[in-house]
Coordinates of C-alpha atoms and ligand atoms in Angstrom, one line a residue:
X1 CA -14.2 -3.0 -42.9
X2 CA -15.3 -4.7 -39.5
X3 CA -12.6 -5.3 -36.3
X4 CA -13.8 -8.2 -35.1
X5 CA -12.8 -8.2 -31.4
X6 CA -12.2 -11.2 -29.1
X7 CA -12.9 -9.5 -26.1
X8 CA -13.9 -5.5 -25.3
X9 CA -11.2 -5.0 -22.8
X10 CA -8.2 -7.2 -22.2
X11 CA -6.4 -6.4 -18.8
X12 CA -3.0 -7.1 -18.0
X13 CA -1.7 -7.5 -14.5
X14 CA -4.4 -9.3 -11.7
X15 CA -2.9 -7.0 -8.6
X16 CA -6.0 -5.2 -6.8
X17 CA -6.1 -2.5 -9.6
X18 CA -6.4 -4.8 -12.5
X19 CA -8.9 -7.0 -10.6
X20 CA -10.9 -3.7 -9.8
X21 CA -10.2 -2.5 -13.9
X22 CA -11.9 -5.8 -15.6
X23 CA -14.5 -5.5 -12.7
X24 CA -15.8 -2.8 -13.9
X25 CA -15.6 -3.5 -17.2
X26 CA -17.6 -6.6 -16.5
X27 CA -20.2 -5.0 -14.4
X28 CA -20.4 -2.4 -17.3
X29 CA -21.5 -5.6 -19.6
X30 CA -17.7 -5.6 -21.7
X31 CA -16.7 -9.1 -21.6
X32 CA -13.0 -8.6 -20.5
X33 CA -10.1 -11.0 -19.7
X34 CA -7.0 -11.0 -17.4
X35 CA -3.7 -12.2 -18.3
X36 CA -1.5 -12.5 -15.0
X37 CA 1.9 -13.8 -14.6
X38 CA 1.5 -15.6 -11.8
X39 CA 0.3 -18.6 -10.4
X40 CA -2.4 -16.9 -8.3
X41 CA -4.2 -13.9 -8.6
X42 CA -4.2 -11.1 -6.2
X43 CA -0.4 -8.9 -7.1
X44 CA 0.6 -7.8 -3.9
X45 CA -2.6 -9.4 -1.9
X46 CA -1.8 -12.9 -1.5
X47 CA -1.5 -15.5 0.8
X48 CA 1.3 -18.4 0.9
X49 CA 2.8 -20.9 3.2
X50 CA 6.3 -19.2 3.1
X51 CA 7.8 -20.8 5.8
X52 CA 6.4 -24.1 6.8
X53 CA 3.3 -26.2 6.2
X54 CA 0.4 -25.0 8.2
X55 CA 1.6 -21.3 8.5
X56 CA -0.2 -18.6 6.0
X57 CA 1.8 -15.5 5.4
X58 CA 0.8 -12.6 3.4
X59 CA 3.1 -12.2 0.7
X60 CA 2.9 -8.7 0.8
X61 CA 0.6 -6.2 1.6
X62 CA -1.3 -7.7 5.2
X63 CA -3.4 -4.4 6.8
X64 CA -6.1 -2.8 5.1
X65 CA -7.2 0.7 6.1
X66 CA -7.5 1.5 2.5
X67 CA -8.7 -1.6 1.6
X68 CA -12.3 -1.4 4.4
X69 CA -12.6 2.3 3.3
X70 CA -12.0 1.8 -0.5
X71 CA -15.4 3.7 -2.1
X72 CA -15.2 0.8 -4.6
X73 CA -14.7 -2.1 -2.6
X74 CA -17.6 -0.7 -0.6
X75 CA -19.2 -1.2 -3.5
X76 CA -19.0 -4.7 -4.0
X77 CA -20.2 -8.0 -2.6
X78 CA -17.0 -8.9 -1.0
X79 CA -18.1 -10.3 2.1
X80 CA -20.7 -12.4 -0.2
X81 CA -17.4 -13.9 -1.6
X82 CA -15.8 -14.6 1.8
X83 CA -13.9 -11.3 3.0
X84 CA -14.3 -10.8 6.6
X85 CA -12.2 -8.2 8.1
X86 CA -11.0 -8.9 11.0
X87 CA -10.7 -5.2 13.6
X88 CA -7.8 -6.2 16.1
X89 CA -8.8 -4.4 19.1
X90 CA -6.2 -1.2 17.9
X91 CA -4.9 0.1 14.5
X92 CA -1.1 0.4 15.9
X93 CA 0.9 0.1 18.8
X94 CA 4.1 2.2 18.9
X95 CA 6.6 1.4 21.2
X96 CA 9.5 3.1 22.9
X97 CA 12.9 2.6 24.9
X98 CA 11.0 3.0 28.4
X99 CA 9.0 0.3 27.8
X100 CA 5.9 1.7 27.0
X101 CA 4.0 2.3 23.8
X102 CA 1.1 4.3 22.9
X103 CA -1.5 2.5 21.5
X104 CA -4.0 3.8 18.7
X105 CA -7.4 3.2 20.2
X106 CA -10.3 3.6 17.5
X107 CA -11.2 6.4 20.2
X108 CA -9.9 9.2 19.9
X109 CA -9.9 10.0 23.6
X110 CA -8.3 7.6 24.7
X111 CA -5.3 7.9 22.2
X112 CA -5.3 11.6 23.0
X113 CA -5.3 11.2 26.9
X114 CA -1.8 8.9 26.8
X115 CA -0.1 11.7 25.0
X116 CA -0.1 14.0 27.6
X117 CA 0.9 17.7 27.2
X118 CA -0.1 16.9 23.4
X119 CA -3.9 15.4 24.0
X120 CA -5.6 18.6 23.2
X121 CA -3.2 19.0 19.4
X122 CA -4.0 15.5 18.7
X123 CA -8.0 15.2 19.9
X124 CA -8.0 18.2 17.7
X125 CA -5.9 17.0 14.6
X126 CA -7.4 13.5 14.5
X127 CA -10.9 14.3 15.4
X128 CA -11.9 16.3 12.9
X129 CA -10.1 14.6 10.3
X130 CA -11.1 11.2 11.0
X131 CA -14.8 13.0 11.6
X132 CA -14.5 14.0 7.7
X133 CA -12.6 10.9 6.1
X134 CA -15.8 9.4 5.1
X135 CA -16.2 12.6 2.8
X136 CA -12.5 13.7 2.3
X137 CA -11.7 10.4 1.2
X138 CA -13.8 11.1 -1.9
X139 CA -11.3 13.5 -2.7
X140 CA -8.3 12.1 -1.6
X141 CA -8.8 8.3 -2.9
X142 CA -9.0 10.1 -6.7
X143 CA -7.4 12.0 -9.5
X144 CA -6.8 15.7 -9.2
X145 CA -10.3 17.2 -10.2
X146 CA -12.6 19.7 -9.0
X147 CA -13.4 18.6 -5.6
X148 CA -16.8 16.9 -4.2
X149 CA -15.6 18.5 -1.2
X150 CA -13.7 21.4 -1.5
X151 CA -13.4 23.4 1.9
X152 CA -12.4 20.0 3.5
X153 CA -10.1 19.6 0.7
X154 CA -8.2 22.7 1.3
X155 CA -7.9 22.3 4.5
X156 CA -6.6 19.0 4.1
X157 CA -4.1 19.9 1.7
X158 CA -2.8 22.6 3.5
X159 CA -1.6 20.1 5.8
X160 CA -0.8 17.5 4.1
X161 CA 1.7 19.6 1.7
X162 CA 4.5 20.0 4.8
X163 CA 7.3 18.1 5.3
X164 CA 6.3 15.4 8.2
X165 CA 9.4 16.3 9.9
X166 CA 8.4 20.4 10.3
X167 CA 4.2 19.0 10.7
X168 CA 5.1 17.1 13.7
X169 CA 7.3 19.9 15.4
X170 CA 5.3 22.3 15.1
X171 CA 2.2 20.5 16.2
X172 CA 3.5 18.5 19.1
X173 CA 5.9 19.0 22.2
X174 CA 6.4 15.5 23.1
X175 CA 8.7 13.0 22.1
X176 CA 5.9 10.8 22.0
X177 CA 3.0 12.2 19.6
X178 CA 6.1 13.5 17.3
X179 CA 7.5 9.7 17.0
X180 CA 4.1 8.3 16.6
X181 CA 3.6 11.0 13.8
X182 CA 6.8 9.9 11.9
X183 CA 6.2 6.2 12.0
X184 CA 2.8 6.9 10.2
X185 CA 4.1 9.4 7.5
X186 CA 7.4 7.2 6.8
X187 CA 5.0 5.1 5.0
X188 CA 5.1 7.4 2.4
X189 CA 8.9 6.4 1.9
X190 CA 10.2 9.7 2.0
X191 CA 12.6 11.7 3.7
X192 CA 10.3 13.5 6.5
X193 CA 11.9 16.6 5.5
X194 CA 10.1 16.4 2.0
X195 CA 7.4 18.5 1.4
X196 CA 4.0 16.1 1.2
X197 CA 5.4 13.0 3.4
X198 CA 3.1 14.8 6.0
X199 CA -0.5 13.6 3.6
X200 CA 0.7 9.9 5.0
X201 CA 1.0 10.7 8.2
X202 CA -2.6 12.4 8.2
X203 CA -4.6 9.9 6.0
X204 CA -3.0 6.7 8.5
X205 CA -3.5 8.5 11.5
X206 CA -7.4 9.4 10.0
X207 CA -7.9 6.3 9.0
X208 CA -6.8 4.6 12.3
X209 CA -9.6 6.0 14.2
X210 CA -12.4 6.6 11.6
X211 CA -12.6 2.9 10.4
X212 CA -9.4 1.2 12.2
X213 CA -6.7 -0.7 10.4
X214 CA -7.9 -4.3 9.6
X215 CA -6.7 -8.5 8.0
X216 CA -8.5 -10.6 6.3
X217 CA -9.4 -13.5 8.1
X218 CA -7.3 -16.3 6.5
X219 CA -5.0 -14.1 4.5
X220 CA -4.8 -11.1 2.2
X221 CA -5.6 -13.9 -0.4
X222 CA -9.1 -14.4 0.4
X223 CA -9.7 -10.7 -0.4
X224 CA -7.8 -11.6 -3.9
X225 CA -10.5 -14.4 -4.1
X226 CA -13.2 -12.5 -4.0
X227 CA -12.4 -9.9 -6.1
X228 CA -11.6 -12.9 -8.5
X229 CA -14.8 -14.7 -8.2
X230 CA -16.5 -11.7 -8.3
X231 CA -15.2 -11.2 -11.6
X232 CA -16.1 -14.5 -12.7
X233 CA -19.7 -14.2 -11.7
X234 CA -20.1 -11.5 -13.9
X235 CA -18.7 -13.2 -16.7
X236 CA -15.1 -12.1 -16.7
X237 CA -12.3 -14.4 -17.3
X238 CA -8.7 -14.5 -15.5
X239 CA -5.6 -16.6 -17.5
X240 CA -2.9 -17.1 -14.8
X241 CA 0.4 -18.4 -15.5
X242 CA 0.4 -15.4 -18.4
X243 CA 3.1 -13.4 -18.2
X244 CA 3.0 -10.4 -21.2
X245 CA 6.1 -9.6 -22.9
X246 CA 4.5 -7.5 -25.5
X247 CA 1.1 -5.7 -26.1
X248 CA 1.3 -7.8 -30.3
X249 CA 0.6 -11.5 -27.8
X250 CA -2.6 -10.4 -26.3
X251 CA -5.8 -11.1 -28.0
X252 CA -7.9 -8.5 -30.2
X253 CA -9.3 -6.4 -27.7
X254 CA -11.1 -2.5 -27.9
X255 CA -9.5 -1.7 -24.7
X256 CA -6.0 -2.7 -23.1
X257 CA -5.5 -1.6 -19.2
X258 CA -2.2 -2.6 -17.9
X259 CA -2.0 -2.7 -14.2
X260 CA 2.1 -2.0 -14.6
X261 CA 4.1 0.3 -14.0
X262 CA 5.6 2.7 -16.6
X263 CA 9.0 1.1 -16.9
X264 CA 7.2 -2.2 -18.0
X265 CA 4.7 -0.1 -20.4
X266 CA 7.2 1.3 -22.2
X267 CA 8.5 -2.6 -22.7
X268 CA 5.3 -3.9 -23.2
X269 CA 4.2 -1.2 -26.0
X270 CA 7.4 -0.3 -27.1
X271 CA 7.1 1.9 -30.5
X272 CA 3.2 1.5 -30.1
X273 CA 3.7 4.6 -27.7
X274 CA 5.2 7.9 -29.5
X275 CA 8.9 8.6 -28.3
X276 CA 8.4 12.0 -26.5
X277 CA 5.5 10.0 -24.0
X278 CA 8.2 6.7 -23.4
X279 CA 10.8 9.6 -22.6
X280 CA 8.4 10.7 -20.0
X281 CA 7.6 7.1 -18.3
X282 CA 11.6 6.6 -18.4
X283 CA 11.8 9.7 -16.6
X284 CA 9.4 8.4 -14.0
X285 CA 10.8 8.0 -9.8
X286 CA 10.9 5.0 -8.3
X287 CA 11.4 4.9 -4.6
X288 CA 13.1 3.2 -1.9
X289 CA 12.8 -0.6 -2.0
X290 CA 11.6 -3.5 1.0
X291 CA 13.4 -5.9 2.6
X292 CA 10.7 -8.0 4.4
X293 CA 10.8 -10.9 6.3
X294 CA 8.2 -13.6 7.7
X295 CA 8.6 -15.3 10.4
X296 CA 7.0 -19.2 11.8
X297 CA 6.9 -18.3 15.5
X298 CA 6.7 -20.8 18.1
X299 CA 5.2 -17.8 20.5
X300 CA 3.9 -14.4 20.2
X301 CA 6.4 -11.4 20.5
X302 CA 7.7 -10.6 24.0
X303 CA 6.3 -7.3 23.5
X304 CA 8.1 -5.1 26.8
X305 CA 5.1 -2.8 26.9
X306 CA 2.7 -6.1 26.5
X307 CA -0.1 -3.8 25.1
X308 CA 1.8 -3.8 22.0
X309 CA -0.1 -7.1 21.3
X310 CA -3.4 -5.4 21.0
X311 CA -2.6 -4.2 17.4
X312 CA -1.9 -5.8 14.4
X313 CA 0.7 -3.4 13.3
X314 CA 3.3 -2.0 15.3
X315 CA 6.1 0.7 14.8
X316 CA 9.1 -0.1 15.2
X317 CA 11.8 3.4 16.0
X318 CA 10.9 5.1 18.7
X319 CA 11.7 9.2 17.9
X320 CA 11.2 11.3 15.2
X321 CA 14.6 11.9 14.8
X322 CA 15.1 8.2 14.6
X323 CA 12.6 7.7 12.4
X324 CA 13.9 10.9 10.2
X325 CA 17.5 9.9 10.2
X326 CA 16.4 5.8 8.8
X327 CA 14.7 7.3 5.9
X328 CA 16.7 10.1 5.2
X329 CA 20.0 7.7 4.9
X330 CA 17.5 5.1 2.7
X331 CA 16.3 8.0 0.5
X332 CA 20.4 8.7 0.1
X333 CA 21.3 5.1 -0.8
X334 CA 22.6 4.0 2.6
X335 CA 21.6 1.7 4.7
X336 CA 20.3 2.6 8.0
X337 CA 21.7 0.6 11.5
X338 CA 18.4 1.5 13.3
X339 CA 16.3 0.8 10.6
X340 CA 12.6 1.9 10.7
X341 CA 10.4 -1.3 11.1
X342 CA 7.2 -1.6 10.2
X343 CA 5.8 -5.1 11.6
X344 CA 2.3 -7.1 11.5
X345 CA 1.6 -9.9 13.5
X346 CA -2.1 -11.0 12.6
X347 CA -2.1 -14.8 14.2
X348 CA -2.8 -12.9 17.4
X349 CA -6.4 -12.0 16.3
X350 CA -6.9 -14.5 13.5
X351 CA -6.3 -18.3 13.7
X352 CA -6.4 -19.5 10.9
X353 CA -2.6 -18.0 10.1
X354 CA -0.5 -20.9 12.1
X355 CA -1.0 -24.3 14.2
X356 CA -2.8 -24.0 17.5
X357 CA -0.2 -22.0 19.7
X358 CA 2.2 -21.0 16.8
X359 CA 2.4 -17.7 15.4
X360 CA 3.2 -16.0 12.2
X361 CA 5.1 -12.6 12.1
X362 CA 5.4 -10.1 9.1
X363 CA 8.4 -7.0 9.2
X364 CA 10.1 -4.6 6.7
X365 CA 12.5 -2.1 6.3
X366 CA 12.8 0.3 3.3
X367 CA 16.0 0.2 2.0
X368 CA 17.8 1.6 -1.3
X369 CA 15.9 0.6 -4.5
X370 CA 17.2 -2.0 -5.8
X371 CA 19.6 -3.3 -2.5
X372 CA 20.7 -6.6 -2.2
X373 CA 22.0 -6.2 1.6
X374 CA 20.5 -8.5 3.8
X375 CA 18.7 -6.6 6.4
X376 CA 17.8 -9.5 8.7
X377 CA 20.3 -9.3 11.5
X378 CA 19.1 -5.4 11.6
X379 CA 15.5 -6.1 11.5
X380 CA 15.5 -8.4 14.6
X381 CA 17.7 -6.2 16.4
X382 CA 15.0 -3.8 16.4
X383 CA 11.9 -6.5 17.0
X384 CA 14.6 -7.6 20.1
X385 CA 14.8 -4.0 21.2
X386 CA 11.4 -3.8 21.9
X387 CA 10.6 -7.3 22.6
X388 CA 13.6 -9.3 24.2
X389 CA 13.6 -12.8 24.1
X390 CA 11.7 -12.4 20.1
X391 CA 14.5 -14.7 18.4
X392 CA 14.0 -17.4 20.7
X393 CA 10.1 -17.7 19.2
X394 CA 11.8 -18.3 15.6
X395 CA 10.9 -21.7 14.1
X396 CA 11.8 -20.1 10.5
X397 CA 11.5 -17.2 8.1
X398 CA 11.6 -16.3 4.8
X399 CA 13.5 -13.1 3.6
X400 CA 13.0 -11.4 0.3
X401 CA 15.6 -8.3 -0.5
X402 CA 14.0 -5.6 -3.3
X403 CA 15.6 -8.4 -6.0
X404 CA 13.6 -11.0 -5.0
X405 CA 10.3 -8.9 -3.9
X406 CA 10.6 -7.6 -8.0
X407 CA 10.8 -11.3 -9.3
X408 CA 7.8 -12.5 -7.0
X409 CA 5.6 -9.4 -8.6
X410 CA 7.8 -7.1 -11.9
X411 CA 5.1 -4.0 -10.5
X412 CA 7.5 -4.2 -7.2
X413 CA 10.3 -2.3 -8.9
X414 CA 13.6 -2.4 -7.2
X415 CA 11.6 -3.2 -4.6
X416 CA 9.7 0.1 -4.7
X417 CA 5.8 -1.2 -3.1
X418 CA 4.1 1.6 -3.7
X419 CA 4.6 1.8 -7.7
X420 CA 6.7 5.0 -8.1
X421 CA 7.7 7.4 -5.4
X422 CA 5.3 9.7 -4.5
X423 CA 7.1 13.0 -4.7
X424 CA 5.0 15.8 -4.9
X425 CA 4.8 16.3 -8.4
X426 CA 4.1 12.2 -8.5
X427 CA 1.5 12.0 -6.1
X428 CA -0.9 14.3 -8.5
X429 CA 0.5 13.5 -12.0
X430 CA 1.0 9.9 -11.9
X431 CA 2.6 8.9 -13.7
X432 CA 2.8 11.9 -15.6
X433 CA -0.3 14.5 -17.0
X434 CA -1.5 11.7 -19.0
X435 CA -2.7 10.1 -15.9
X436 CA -4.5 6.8 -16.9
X437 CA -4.8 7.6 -20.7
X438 CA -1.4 7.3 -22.8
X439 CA -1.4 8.6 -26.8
X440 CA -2.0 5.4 -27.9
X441 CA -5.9 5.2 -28.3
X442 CA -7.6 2.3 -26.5
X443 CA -3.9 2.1 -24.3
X444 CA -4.5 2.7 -20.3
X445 CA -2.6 2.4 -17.2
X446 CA -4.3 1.3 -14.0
X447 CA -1.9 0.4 -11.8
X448 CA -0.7 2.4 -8.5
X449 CA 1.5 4.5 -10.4
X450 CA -1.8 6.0 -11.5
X451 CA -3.7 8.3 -8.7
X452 CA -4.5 7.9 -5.9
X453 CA -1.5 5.8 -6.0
X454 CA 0.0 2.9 -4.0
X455 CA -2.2 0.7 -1.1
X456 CA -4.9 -1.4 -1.6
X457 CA -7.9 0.0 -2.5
X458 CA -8.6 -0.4 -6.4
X459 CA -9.3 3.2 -7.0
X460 CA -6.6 3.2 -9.6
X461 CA -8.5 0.7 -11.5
X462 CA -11.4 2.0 -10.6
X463 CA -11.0 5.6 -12.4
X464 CA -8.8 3.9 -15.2
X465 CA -11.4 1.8 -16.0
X466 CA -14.0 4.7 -16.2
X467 CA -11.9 6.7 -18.5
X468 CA -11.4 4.1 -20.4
X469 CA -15.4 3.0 -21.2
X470 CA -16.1 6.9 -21.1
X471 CA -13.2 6.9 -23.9
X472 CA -14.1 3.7 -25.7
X473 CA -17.5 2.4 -25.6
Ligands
FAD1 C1 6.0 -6.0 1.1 C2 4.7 -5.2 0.8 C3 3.9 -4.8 1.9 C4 2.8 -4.0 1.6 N1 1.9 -3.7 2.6 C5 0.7 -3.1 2.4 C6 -0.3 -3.0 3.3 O1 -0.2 -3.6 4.4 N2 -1.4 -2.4 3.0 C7 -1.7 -1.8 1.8 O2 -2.7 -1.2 1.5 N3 -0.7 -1.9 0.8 C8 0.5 -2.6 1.1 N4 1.4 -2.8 0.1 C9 1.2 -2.1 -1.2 C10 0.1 -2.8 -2.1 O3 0.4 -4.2 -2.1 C11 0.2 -2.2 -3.5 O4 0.1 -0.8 -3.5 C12 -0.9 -2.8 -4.4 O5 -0.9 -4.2 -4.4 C13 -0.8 -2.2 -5.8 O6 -1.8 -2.8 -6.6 P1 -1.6 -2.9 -8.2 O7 -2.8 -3.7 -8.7 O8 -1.4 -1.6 -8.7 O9 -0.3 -3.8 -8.4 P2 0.1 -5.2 -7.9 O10 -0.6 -5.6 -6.7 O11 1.6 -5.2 -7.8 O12 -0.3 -6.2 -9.0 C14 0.3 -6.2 -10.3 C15 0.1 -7.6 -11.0 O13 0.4 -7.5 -12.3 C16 1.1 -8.7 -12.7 N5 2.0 -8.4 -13.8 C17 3.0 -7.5 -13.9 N6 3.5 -7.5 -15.1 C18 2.9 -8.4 -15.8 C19 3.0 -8.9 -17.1 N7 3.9 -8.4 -18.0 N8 2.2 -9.9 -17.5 C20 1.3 -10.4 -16.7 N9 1.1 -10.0 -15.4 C21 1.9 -9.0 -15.0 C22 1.9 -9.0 -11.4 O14 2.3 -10.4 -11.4 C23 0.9 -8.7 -10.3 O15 0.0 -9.8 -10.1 C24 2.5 -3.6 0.3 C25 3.3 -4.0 -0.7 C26 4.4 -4.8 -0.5 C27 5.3 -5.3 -1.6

């Protein structure tokens, strides 16, 4: 007998991934849908006036290394939909308590030159990496596979493997060039004694100077928008205000990718999956949580060292051992005094963010998953550090603890941004060997907690969505 199907591939979830997932369904010639729970699509890239009227903050995610130098978003006609990047003069600033900062120029030169005894370690790290990105990042934005690339690769990896902590020591002297090397691999929300956290460090610090670290222009909705309009012109269909509670609601479909993470799969397909595969997604890490905070500025920052305010993004902890000891205490289940902050203030280069004068600023700190402390008195101790005279600029702010970053988005789990911590056996089977596929034919994940993994780039989707028409069609 005949399946009659109402749509080839349904998709569940409209973050970057599932927006990238039905894209390439649709471009493929499936006619696909998106269900999203929310009122607007875009997961963690959007755009809202959080404070007060005529200030746009970005939700969540608000710089986009990953997002310029995504091979698929390279792909498509975004700036045809109204995505213009916006390349703040430098990808990062990174203060410290003397009241200077070094400043990631897109050259590497002139990075290397401020770091003194360390210029030659550094010109020679970060040149040649951010030399090879474009091909590397082949490799590194994908599943584990054979490699397009494979010397690069290796060399890469070898790297990339060490803890942050012992990378940074052994390659640099100075205070300086070790503390700018932690603040980049703490993204990875690890301990910088765990064996990977160094990959983060390298793939920031390569993609600071290979293609710099940019906004959207308007807000990291308008790049949601476009991937959404883009979708529609090639006949795909997004139903917002959708939440899923399980897989039986959605319509007949060949296909179901579900840009979730596995503790929602396992709810969402319940015995539909066999019991020894759930076991393994319950099993699955999650990692520290955010507390973030926007701010309504009536001022720019105070920056001390004022070319601070030549970046979008800025550092915030000063010394490895600083930086070490905030995530090490997170990774624990404390909460750090000197929390690591990470901090975007993209009115300074874009005005369209806040009224003519105003400003808009964007901080977090990771903290345990799932905390409900309130953070705020400790994150604007360390913007004041830095910048005395910051708390006078506040007009207002919003603060969301990893509570109420999981009920604006369920993917942020416990607060946990980059969909499932990405421990070493994590970051290559994500979320387990399975990858995208699960045992349930026609079932996919395409979320971050797929390779390569959290950040904005779609690659997730991307592959998920290739496996699946290579599976299905
Ligand atoms: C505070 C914060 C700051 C960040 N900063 C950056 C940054 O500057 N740069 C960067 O590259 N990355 C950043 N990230 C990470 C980035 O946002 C994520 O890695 C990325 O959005 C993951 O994309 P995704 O499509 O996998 O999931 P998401 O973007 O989380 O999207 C998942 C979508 O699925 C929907 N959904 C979930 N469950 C259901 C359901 N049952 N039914 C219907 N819909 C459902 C959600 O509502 C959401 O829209 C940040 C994240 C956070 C939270």
């Amino acid at each position: 007998m005949a399946t009659s199907y109402e749509y080839d591939a349904v998709v569940i979830g409209a973050g970057p991934n599932g927006l990238a997932a039905a894209i390439v369904m649709a471009a493929a010639e499936k006619s696909v849908a998106i269900f999203e729970a929310n009122e607007t699509p875009g997961g963690g890239v959007r755009s809202a006036a959080l404070t007060l009227p005529g200030f746009t903050h970005d939700v969540c995610s608000a710089v986009y290394p990953l997002g310029i130098g995504s091979p698929f978003f390279r792909s498509l006609p975004l700036a045809h939909y109204g995505v213009e990047w916006i390349q703040p003069p430098a990808a990062l600033a990174h203060p410290f308590d003397d009241e200077t900062a070094i400043v990631v120029e897109r050259q590497i030169e002139t990075t290397a030159s401020a770091l003194g005894a360390d210029a030659a370690s550094y010109r020679k790290l970060f040149g040649r990496l951010s030399a090879e990105w474009e091909s590397l990042s082949i490799d590194v934005l994908a599943p584990p596979r054979w490699p397009r690339h494979p010397v690069k690769l290796l060399r890469f990896g070898s790297s990339a493997i060490q803890p942050a902590r012992r990378f940074a020591e052994r390659r640099f002297a100075g205070d300086r060039a070790r503390g700018l090397f932690a603040g980049l691999a703490a993204h990875s929300m690890l301990p910088l004694e765990r064996w990977g956290s160094a990959a983060f460090g390298l793939v920031l610090g390569a993609t600071a100077h290979a293609l710099g670290w940019p906004i959207v222009r308007g807000g990291a909705q308008r790049l949601a928008d476009a991937l959404s309009a883009y979708l529609s012109s090639l006949g795909g269909k997004i139903f917002l205000r959708r939440p899923v509670h399980n897989l039986a609601e959605l319509p007949r479909s060949r296909v179901v990718l579900c840009d979730v993470t596995p503790r929602q799969l396992v709810k969402l397909a319940g015995s539909l999956l066999p019991s020894n595969y759930r076991d393994k997604l319950k099993n699955y890490a999650y990692g520290m949580g955010a507390f973030k905070i926007d701010w309504a500025l009536s001022a720019p920052v105070p920056w001390r060292a004022q070319e601070c305010s030549r970046a979008a993004t800025v550092h915030l902890g000063a010394s490895l051992s600083e930086i070490a000891r905030s995530e090490r205490m997170v990774w624990r289940g404390f909460h750090a005094n000197n929390p690591f902050v990470l901090v975007a203030q993209p009115s300074l280069f874009d005005d369209c963010r806040a009224p003519a004068g105003k400003h808009t600023l964007w901080a977090y700190c990771h903290v345990p998953n799932g905390s409900n402390v309130d953070m705020t008195d400790k994150i604007e101790s360390q913007i004041e550090r830095f910048a005395p005279g910051f708390r006078d600029a506040i007009l207002a702010r919003c603060i969301a603890s990893p509570v109420e970053l999981e009920d604006r988005n369920a993917n942020l789990v416990g607060g946990d941004i980059n969909g499932g911590a990405p421990t070493l056996r994590q970051m290559f089977l994500r979320p387990n060997y399975h990858l995208y596929s699960t045992p349930t034919r026609g079932l996919y994940l395409c979320s971050s907690s797929t390779p390569p993994g959290g950040g904005v780039h779609g690659m997730c989707g991307y592959f998920a969505a290739q496996r699946a028409l290579r599976d299905m069609f």
